[in-house]
PDB file of C-alpha atoms and ligand atoms in Angstrom:
ATOM      1  CA  MET W   1     108.357  89.785 102.119  1.00 95.00           C
ATOM      2  CA  TYR W   2     107.231  93.337 101.009  1.00 97.00           C
ATOM      3  CA  PHE W   3     105.221  95.694 104.212  1.00 97.00           C
ATOM      4  CA  ILE W   4     104.186  98.537 102.248  1.00 98.00           C
ATOM      5  CA  ALA W   5     102.608 101.539 104.139  1.00 98.00           C
ATOM      6  CA  ASN W   6      99.969 103.410 102.434  1.00 98.00           C
ATOM      7  CA  TRP W   7      99.200 106.528 103.759  1.00 98.00           C
ATOM      8  CA  LYS W   8      96.351 107.343 101.271  1.00 98.00           C
ATOM      9  CA  MET W   9      95.529 110.793 101.876  1.00 98.00           C
ATOM     10  CA  PHE W  10      96.547 110.712 105.968  1.00 97.00           C
ATOM     11  CA  GLY W  11      99.555 112.248 107.711  1.00 96.00           C
ATOM     12  CA  ASP W  12     100.980 115.882 108.337  1.00 96.00           C
ATOM     13  CA  ILE W  13     104.477 116.918 110.377  1.00 95.00           C
ATOM     14  CA  LYS W  14     103.614 115.778 113.512  1.00 94.00           C
ATOM     15  CA  SER W  15     102.969 112.253 112.415  1.00 93.00           C
ATOM     16  CA  LEU W  16     106.397 111.894 111.275  1.00 93.00           C
ATOM     17  CA  ASN W  17     106.914 111.223 114.820  1.00 93.00           C
ATOM     18  CA  SER W  18     105.442 107.963 114.532  1.00 91.00           C
ATOM     19  CA  LEU W  19     107.868 106.702 112.414  1.00 94.00           C
ATOM     20  CA  ASN W  20     110.501 106.646 115.215  1.00 95.00           C
ATOM     21  CA  LYS W  21     108.701 103.690 116.257  1.00 94.00           C
ATOM     22  CA  VAL W  22     109.213 101.643 112.954  1.00 95.00           C
ATOM     23  CA  LEU W  23     112.777 103.155 112.635  1.00 94.00           C
ATOM     24  CA  LYS W  24     114.010 101.211 116.117  1.00 92.00           C
ATOM     25  CA  PHE W  25     111.871  98.093 115.190  1.00 92.00           C
ATOM     26  CA  SER W  26     113.751  97.791 111.353  1.00 91.00           C
ATOM     27  CA  ARG W  27     117.149  98.820 113.073  1.00 85.00           C
ATOM     28  CA  HIS W  28     116.700  95.691 115.133  1.00 77.00           C
ATOM     29  CA  LYS W  29     115.388  93.217 112.632  1.00 58.00           C
ATOM     30  CA  LYS W  30     118.497  91.880 110.883  1.00 61.00           C
ATOM     31  CA  ASN W  31     116.608  90.202 108.394  1.00 62.00           C
ATOM     32  CA  ASN W  32     117.123  91.136 105.251  1.00 69.00           C
ATOM     33  CA  LYS W  33     113.889  88.893 104.343  1.00 82.00           C
ATOM     34  CA  ILE W  34     111.575  92.006 105.222  1.00 92.00           C
ATOM     35  CA  ARG W  35     111.538  95.163 103.009  1.00 95.00           C
ATOM     36  CA  LEU W  36     109.477  98.131 104.313  1.00 96.00           C
ATOM     37  CA  ILE W  37     108.214 100.564 102.187  1.00 98.00           C
ATOM     38  CA  TYR W  38     106.745 103.862 103.111  1.00 98.00           C
ATOM     39  CA  CYS W  39     104.265 105.753 100.899  1.00 98.00           C
ATOM     40  CA  PRO W  40     103.762 108.898 102.339  1.00 98.00           C
ATOM     41  CA  PRO W  41     101.271 112.153 100.695  1.00 98.00           C
ATOM     42  CA  TYR W  42     103.681 114.493  98.002  1.00 98.00           C
ATOM     43  CA  THR W  43     103.728 117.029 100.892  1.00 98.00           C
ATOM     44  CA  LEU W  44     105.725 114.697 103.268  1.00 98.00           C
ATOM     45  CA  LEU W  45     108.230 112.683 100.733  1.00 98.00           C
ATOM     46  CA  ASN W  46     111.161 115.155 101.374  1.00 97.00           C
ATOM     47  CA  LEU W  47     110.987 114.795 105.716  1.00 97.00           C
ATOM     48  CA  PHE W  48     110.424 111.268 105.225  1.00 97.00           C
ATOM     49  CA  HIS W  49     113.576 111.314 103.095  1.00 97.00           C
ATOM     50  CA  LYS W  50     115.678 113.047 105.238  1.00 96.00           C
ATOM     51  CA  LYS W  51     114.121 110.752 108.556  1.00 96.00           C
ATOM     52  CA  ILE W  52     114.550 107.332 107.270  1.00 95.00           C
ATOM     53  CA  LYS W  53     118.232 107.958 105.499  1.00 91.00           C
ATOM     54  CA  ASN W  54     120.638 105.221 106.657  1.00 88.00           C
ATOM     55  CA  SER W  55     117.616 103.213 107.229  1.00 92.00           C
ATOM     56  CA  ASN W  56     116.335  99.839 105.796  1.00 92.00           C
ATOM     57  CA  ILE W  57     113.248 101.832 105.712  1.00 96.00           C
ATOM     58  CA  GLU W  58     112.749 102.492 101.516  1.00 97.00           C
ATOM     59  CA  LEU W  59     109.970 105.205 100.286  1.00 98.00           C
ATOM     60  CA  GLY W  60     107.345 105.137  97.675  1.00 98.00           C
ATOM     61  CA  ALA W  61     105.572 107.718  95.950  1.00 98.00           C
ATOM     62  CA  GLN W  62     100.946 107.205  95.739  1.00 98.00           C
ATOM     63  CA  ASN W  63     101.121 108.214  92.162  1.00 98.00           C
ATOM     64  CA  CYS W  64     102.545 109.740  89.516  1.00 98.00           C
ATOM     65  CA  HIS W  65     101.471 111.927  86.220  1.00 98.00           C
ATOM     66  CA  GLU W  66     102.328 109.902  82.986  1.00 97.00           C
ATOM     67  CA  GLU W  67     104.467 112.184  81.705  1.00 96.00           C
ATOM     68  CA  GLU W  68     107.967 111.591  82.287  1.00 95.00           C
ATOM     69  CA  VAL W  69     110.053 114.493  83.056  1.00 95.00           C
ATOM     70  CA  SER W  70     107.900 118.215  83.651  1.00 96.00           C
ATOM     71  CA  GLY W  71     105.282 119.647  82.077  1.00 95.00           C
ATOM     72  CA  PRO W  72     102.125 121.641  81.570  1.00 97.00           C
ATOM     73  CA  PHE W  73      99.821 119.628  84.303  1.00 97.00           C
ATOM     74  CA  THR W  74      98.755 121.696  87.368  1.00 97.00           C
ATOM     75  CA  GLY W  75      98.893 119.905  90.068  1.00 96.00           C
ATOM     76  CA  SER W  76     100.881 116.596  88.989  1.00 97.00           C
ATOM     77  CA  ILE W  77     103.662 115.478  89.959  1.00 98.00           C
ATOM     78  CA  SER W  78     106.503 113.550  87.328  1.00 98.00           C
ATOM     79  CA  SER W  79     108.036 109.986  88.272  1.00 98.00           C
ATOM     80  CA  LYS W  80     111.415 111.957  87.625  1.00 98.00           C
ATOM     81  CA  MET W  81     110.310 114.623  90.286  1.00 98.00           C
ATOM     82  CA  LEU W  82     109.990 111.191  92.688  1.00 98.00           C
ATOM     83  CA  LYS W  83     112.856 110.206  91.790  1.00 98.00           C
ATOM     84  CA  LYS W  84     114.955 113.270  92.845  1.00 97.00           C
ATOM     85  CA  ILE W  85     113.209 113.517  95.647  1.00 97.00           C
ATOM     86  CA  GLY W  86     114.776 109.823  97.255  1.00 97.00           C
ATOM     87  CA  ALA W  87     111.274 107.631  96.083  1.00 98.00           C
ATOM     88  CA  LYS W  88     112.724 104.572  94.922  1.00 98.00           C
ATOM     89  CA  TYR W  89     108.496 103.054  94.788  1.00 98.00           C
ATOM     90  CA  VAL W  90     105.448 104.235  92.970  1.00 98.00           C
ATOM     91  CA  ILE W  91     102.240 103.196  93.478  1.00 98.00           C
ATOM     92  CA  VAL W  92     100.385 102.713  90.004  1.00 98.00           C
ATOM     93  CA  GLY W  93      96.605 101.858  89.600  1.00 98.00           C
ATOM     94  CA  HIS W  94      95.244 101.997  92.712  1.00 98.00           C
ATOM     95  CA  SER W  95      91.002 101.404  92.543  1.00 98.00           C
ATOM     96  CA  GLU W  96      90.867 104.798  94.336  1.00 98.00           C
ATOM     97  CA  ASN W  97      92.598 106.383  91.164  1.00 98.00           C
ATOM     98  CA  ARG W  98      90.626 104.075  89.224  1.00 98.00           C
ATOM     99  CA  ALA W  99      87.204 105.027  90.498  1.00 97.00           C
ATOM    100  CA  ILE W 100      87.747 108.452  89.547  1.00 97.00           C
ATOM    101  CA  GLY W 101      89.157 107.978  86.120  1.00 96.00           C
ATOM    102  CA  GLU W 102      92.346 106.661  85.578  1.00 98.00           C
ATOM    103  CA  SER W 103      91.658 104.103  82.783  1.00 98.00           C
ATOM    104  CA  ASN W 104      94.142 100.944  81.568  1.00 98.00           C
ATOM    105  CA  LEU W 105      95.757 103.146  79.084  1.00 98.00           C
ATOM    106  CA  THR W 106      96.518 106.225  81.606  1.00 98.00           C
ATOM    107  CA  ILE W 107      98.155 103.352  84.039  1.00 98.00           C
ATOM    108  CA  ASN W 108     100.353 101.747  81.420  1.00 98.00           C
ATOM    109  CA  LYS W 109     102.002 105.472  80.430  1.00 98.00           C
ATOM    110  CA  LYS W 110     102.644 105.593  84.222  1.00 98.00           C
ATOM    111  CA  ILE W 111     104.290 102.692  84.182  1.00 98.00           C
ATOM    112  CA  LYS W 112     106.111 102.830  81.422  1.00 98.00           C
ATOM    113  CA  SER W 113     107.511 106.633  81.964  1.00 97.00           C
ATOM    114  CA  SER W 114     108.579 105.160  85.876  1.00 98.00           C
ATOM    115  CA  ILE W 115     110.264 102.509  84.294  1.00 97.00           C
ATOM    116  CA  ASN W 116     112.226 105.255  82.440  1.00 97.00           C
ATOM    117  CA  THR W 117     113.304 107.205  85.294  1.00 97.00           C
ATOM    118  CA  GLY W 118     114.265 103.693  87.570  1.00 97.00           C
ATOM    119  CA  LEU W 119     111.795 103.675  89.752  1.00 98.00           C
ATOM    120  CA  LYS W 120     109.911 100.343  91.018  1.00 98.00           C
ATOM    121  CA  ILE W 121     106.235 100.239  90.301  1.00 98.00           C
ATOM    122  CA  ILE W 122     103.967  98.661  92.857  1.00 98.00           C
ATOM    123  CA  PHE W 123     101.123  98.014  90.082  1.00 98.00           C
ATOM    124  CA  CYS W 124      97.609  97.755  91.535  1.00 98.00           C
ATOM    125  CA  ILE W 125      94.808  95.415  90.088  1.00 98.00           C
ATOM    126  CA  GLY W 126      91.695  93.668  91.417  1.00 98.00           C
ATOM    127  CA  GLU W 127      87.805  93.239  91.124  1.00 98.00           C
ATOM    128  CA  THR W 128      85.118  95.072  91.861  1.00 98.00           C
ATOM    129  CA  LEU W 129      82.268  93.371  94.221  1.00 97.00           C
ATOM    130  CA  GLN W 130      79.762  93.509  91.320  1.00 98.00           C
ATOM    131  CA  GLN W 131      82.176  92.285  88.859  1.00 98.00           C
ATOM    132  CA  ARG W 132      83.101  89.286  91.339  1.00 97.00           C
ATOM    133  CA  LYS W 133      79.459  88.663  91.730  1.00 97.00           C
ATOM    134  CA  LYS W 134      79.089  87.883  88.103  1.00 98.00           C
ATOM    135  CA  LYS W 135      82.141  85.248  88.471  1.00 97.00           C
ATOM    136  CA  GLN W 136      84.711  87.937  86.665  1.00 98.00           C
ATOM    137  CA  THR W 137      87.560  87.966  88.782  1.00 98.00           C
ATOM    138  CA  HIS W 138      89.975  85.911  86.734  1.00 98.00           C
ATOM    139  CA  LYS W 139      88.466  87.882  82.863  1.00 98.00           C
ATOM    140  CA  VAL W 140      88.892  91.798  84.737  1.00 98.00           C
ATOM    141  CA  LEU W 141      92.464  90.588  86.233  1.00 98.00           C
ATOM    142  CA  LEU W 142      93.848  89.973  82.870  1.00 98.00           C
ATOM    143  CA  ASP W 143      92.476  92.730  81.004  1.00 98.00           C
ATOM    144  CA  GLN W 144      93.978  94.776  83.656  1.00 98.00           C
ATOM    145  CA  ILE W 145      97.618  93.420  83.410  1.00 98.00           C
ATOM    146  CA  SER W 146      97.275  92.887  79.812  1.00 97.00           C
ATOM    147  CA  LYS W 147      96.698  96.476  79.406  1.00 98.00           C
ATOM    148  CA  GLY W 148      98.592  98.197  82.070  1.00 98.00           C
ATOM    149  CA  LEU W 149     101.787  96.130  81.028  1.00 97.00           C
ATOM    150  CA  LYS W 150     101.195  96.798  76.997  1.00 97.00           C
ATOM    151  CA  GLY W 151     104.597  97.338  75.223  1.00 95.00           C
ATOM    152  CA  ILE W 152     105.897  97.029  78.244  1.00 94.00           C
ATOM    153  CA  LYS W 153     109.561  95.022  77.953  1.00 87.00           C
ATOM    154  CA  LYS W 154     111.970  95.233  81.329  1.00 86.00           C
ATOM    155  CA  MET W 155     109.369  94.183  83.425  1.00 91.00           C
ATOM    156  CA  ASN W 156     111.615  93.039  86.598  1.00 91.00           C
ATOM    157  CA  ASN W 157     110.694  96.588  88.044  1.00 95.00           C
ATOM    158  CA  VAL W 158     107.222  95.880  88.464  1.00 97.00           C
ATOM    159  CA  ILE W 159     105.497  94.393  91.644  1.00 98.00           C
ATOM    160  CA  PHE W 160     101.801  93.300  91.759  1.00 98.00           C
ATOM    161  CA  ALA W 161      99.443  93.969  94.379  1.00 98.00           C
ATOM    162  CA  TYR W 162      96.005  91.901  93.867  1.00 98.00           C
ATOM    163  CA  GLU W 163      93.615  94.801  96.323  1.00 98.00           C
ATOM    164  CA  PRO W 164      90.304  92.848  96.192  1.00 98.00           C
ATOM    165  CA  VAL W 165      87.959  96.818  95.814  1.00 98.00           C
ATOM    166  CA  TRP W 166      85.473  95.136  98.042  1.00 98.00           C
ATOM    167  CA  SER W 167      88.170  94.516 100.552  1.00 98.00           C
ATOM    168  CA  ILE W 168      89.558  97.816 100.688  1.00 98.00           C
ATOM    169  CA  GLY W 169      88.867  99.823 104.178  1.00 97.00           C
ATOM    170  CA  THR W 170      85.681  97.520 104.502  1.00 98.00           C
ATOM    171  CA  GLY W 171      87.218  94.929 107.408  1.00 97.00           C
ATOM    172  CA  ILE W 172      86.130  92.071 104.910  1.00 97.00           C
ATOM    173  CA  THR W 173      88.946  90.300 103.559  1.00 97.00           C
ATOM    174  CA  PRO W 174      88.629  87.272 100.631  1.00 96.00           C
ATOM    175  CA  LYS W 175      87.821  83.651 101.677  1.00 95.00           C
ATOM    176  CA  ALA W 176      91.813  82.012 101.986  1.00 94.00           C
ATOM    177  CA  ASN W 177      90.282  79.567  99.470  1.00 94.00           C
ATOM    178  CA  ASP W 178      89.569  82.228  96.985  1.00 96.00           C
ATOM    179  CA  LEU W 179      92.845  84.392  97.447  1.00 97.00           C
ATOM    180  CA  LYS W 180      94.596  81.683  96.664  1.00 96.00           C
ATOM    181  CA  LYS W 181      93.109  81.025  93.649  1.00 96.00           C
ATOM    182  CA  ASN W 182      93.419  84.128  92.540  1.00 97.00           C
ATOM    183  CA  ILE W 183      96.972  84.614  93.174  1.00 97.00           C
ATOM    184  CA  ALA W 184      97.761  81.741  91.626  1.00 97.00           C
ATOM    185  CA  PHE W 185      95.725  82.571  88.572  1.00 97.00           C
ATOM    186  CA  LEU W 186      97.921  85.535  88.364  1.00 97.00           C
ATOM    187  CA  ARG W 187     101.079  84.230  88.637  1.00 97.00           C
ATOM    188  CA  ASN W 188     100.232  81.394  86.455  1.00 96.00           C
ATOM    189  CA  SER W 189      99.454  83.991  83.891  1.00 97.00           C
ATOM    190  CA  LEU W 190     102.667  86.454  84.164  1.00 96.00           C
ATOM    191  CA  LEU W 191     104.674  83.529  83.719  1.00 95.00           C
ATOM    192  CA  LYS W 192     102.917  81.798  81.260  1.00 94.00           C
ATOM    193  CA  LYS W 193     101.457  84.965  79.096  1.00 91.00           C
ATOM    194  CA  PHE W 194     104.259  87.609  80.147  1.00 90.00           C
ATOM    195  CA  ARG W 195     106.826  85.496  80.688  1.00 90.00           C
ATOM    196  CA  LEU W 196     108.010  87.196  83.948  1.00 93.00           C
ATOM    197  CA  LYS W 197     110.217  84.782  86.102  1.00 92.00           C
ATOM    198  CA  ASN W 198     109.460  85.330  89.337  1.00 93.00           C
ATOM    199  CA  PRO W 199     106.662  87.832  89.621  1.00 96.00           C
ATOM    200  CA  LYS W 200     106.190  89.066  93.167  1.00 97.00           C
ATOM    201  CA  ILE W 201     102.786  89.205  94.105  1.00 98.00           C
ATOM    202  CA  LEU W 202     101.244  91.098  97.498  1.00 98.00           C
ATOM    203  CA  TYR W 203      97.713  91.267  98.447  1.00 98.00           C
ATOM    204  CA  GLY W 204      95.992  94.649  99.777  1.00 98.00           C
ATOM    205  CA  GLY W 205      92.338  95.354 101.580  1.00 98.00           C
ATOM    206  CA  SER W 206      91.942  95.792 105.210  1.00 98.00           C
ATOM    207  CA  VAL W 207      95.302  93.957 105.869  1.00 98.00           C
ATOM    208  CA  ASN W 208      95.503  94.619 110.167  1.00 98.00           C
ATOM    209  CA  PRO W 209      96.954  92.711 112.767  1.00 97.00           C
ATOM    210  CA  LYS W 210      94.071  90.639 113.514  1.00 96.00           C
ATOM    211  CA  ASN W 211      93.647  89.177 110.654  1.00 96.00           C
ATOM    212  CA  VAL W 212      97.132  88.992 109.285  1.00 96.00           C
ATOM    213  CA  ARG W 213      97.753  85.196 110.855  1.00 92.00           C
ATOM    214  CA  ASN W 214      95.012  84.470 108.185  1.00 92.00           C
ATOM    215  CA  PHE W 215      97.135  84.922 105.355  1.00 91.00           C
ATOM    216  CA  LYS W 216      99.887  83.131 106.555  1.00 82.00           C
ATOM    217  CA  GLU W 217      98.639  80.179 104.760  1.00 80.00           C
ATOM    218  CA  ILE W 218      98.513  81.503 102.034  1.00 86.00           C
ATOM    219  CA  ASN W 219     102.093  81.281 101.544  1.00 87.00           C
ATOM    220  CA  ILE W 220     101.983  82.100  97.637  1.00 91.00           C
ATOM    221  CA  ILE W 221     101.839  86.025  98.880  1.00 96.00           C
ATOM    222  CA  ASP W 222     105.088  88.022  98.899  1.00 96.00           C
ATOM    223  CA  GLY W 223     104.213  90.739 101.168  1.00 97.00           C
ATOM    224  CA  PHE W 224     101.155  93.485 101.853  1.00 98.00           C
ATOM    225  CA  LEU W 225     100.410  96.873 100.955  1.00 98.00           C
ATOM    226  CA  VAL W 226      98.648  98.101 104.219  1.00 98.00           C
ATOM    227  CA  GLY W 227      96.340 100.892 104.098  1.00 98.00           C
ATOM    228  CA  GLY W 228      94.815 101.812 106.915  1.00 97.00           C
ATOM    229  CA  ALA W 229      96.446 100.384 109.727  1.00 98.00           C
ATOM    230  CA  SER W 230      99.836 101.005 108.471  1.00 98.00           C
ATOM    231  CA  GLN W 231      99.172 104.741 109.743  1.00 96.00           C
ATOM    232  CA  ASP W 232      99.447 102.922 113.213  1.00 96.00           C
ATOM    233  CA  SER W 233     103.333 102.000 114.033  1.00 96.00           C
ATOM    234  CA  LYS W 234     102.068  99.765 116.100  1.00 97.00           C
ATOM    235  CA  LYS W 235     100.267  98.128 114.066  1.00 98.00           C
ATOM    236  CA  PHE W 236     102.096  97.672 111.288  1.00 97.00           C
ATOM    237  CA  ILE W 237     105.189  96.273 113.033  1.00 96.00           C
ATOM    238  CA  ASP W 238     102.541  94.251 114.630  1.00 97.00           C
ATOM    239  CA  ILE W 239     101.832  93.189 110.630  1.00 97.00           C
ATOM    240  CA  VAL W 240     105.563  91.951 110.480  1.00 95.00           C
ATOM    241  CA  LYS W 241     105.514  90.422 113.554  1.00 94.00           C
ATOM    242  CA  LYS W 242     102.964  88.262 113.292  1.00 94.00           C
ATOM    243  CA  THR W 243     103.345  87.612 109.762  1.00 94.00           C
ATOM    244  CA  PHE W 244     106.440  85.566 110.445  1.00 89.00           C
ATOM    245  CA  ASN W 245     105.553  83.918 113.942  1.00 79.00           C
TER     246      ASN W 245
HETATM  247  P1  LIG P 301      93.208  99.061 103.484  1.00 60.30           P
HETATM  248  O1  LIG P 301      93.546  99.936 102.021  1.00 60.30           O
HETATM  249  O2  LIG P 301      94.321  98.227 104.282  1.00 60.30           O
HETATM  250  O3  LIG P 301      93.005 100.230 104.554  1.00 60.30           O
HETATM  251  O4  LIG P 301      92.000  98.329 103.254  1.00 60.30           O
HETATM  252  C1  LIG P 301      94.557  99.231 101.192  1.00 60.30           C
HETATM  253  C2  LIG P 301      95.045  99.825  99.959  1.00 60.30           C
HETATM  254  O5  LIG P 301      94.542 100.381  99.737  1.00 60.30           O
HETATM  255  O6  LIG P 301      96.350 100.052  99.565  1.00 60.30           O
END
């Protein structure tokens, strides 16, 4: 099970202290079924890397530029730069970036460059409320994965995060039945159309210690991408604990 903390545009040097609890927890838990991944803002990647060295916690970034190595792109960070600083993962296609103009084509280029660099990709997909109301969810998901994965051969390093846009940061989560159907649809498409052998599909959107048990019965989920609740280490640890008991 993957537990990915997406800190978004939150956190400063002081917030690194909150990692102590998680480090302690990760040492005690000798459960190799758990993967803890932190995606802090770029400004904290280096400090995080030093702090989690020799622990079971892995490092990820929240985005990257489509250009693999370097170039005249003010304000951007390449996948190679992320790799060099110790990141193993990168989130691509988050709806908060799609909302400000990131296209499926750009996402596809980012995935390609990150694969070339040797990063693992956390590829976010999900429908908006309007699309859901129009019953376009499966069409949208298929479109996002088809365009995002176009021309990509090495797909083993891609992890999928199904994040309904209407659920992110709203406290609203999908009904178990709907979620089950959507995850099953994704898995089926990835197996049949994209010939992935064992796709990993996570859920993201308002996951917290109170509702995480509701997801338990949906035993086809391979983990969670957690935003708001991941900034509080106690809540993040509780999410992991409550997933298993
Ligand atoms: P949330 O965010 O947990 O705050 O809803 C999830 C995400 O955006 O990945």
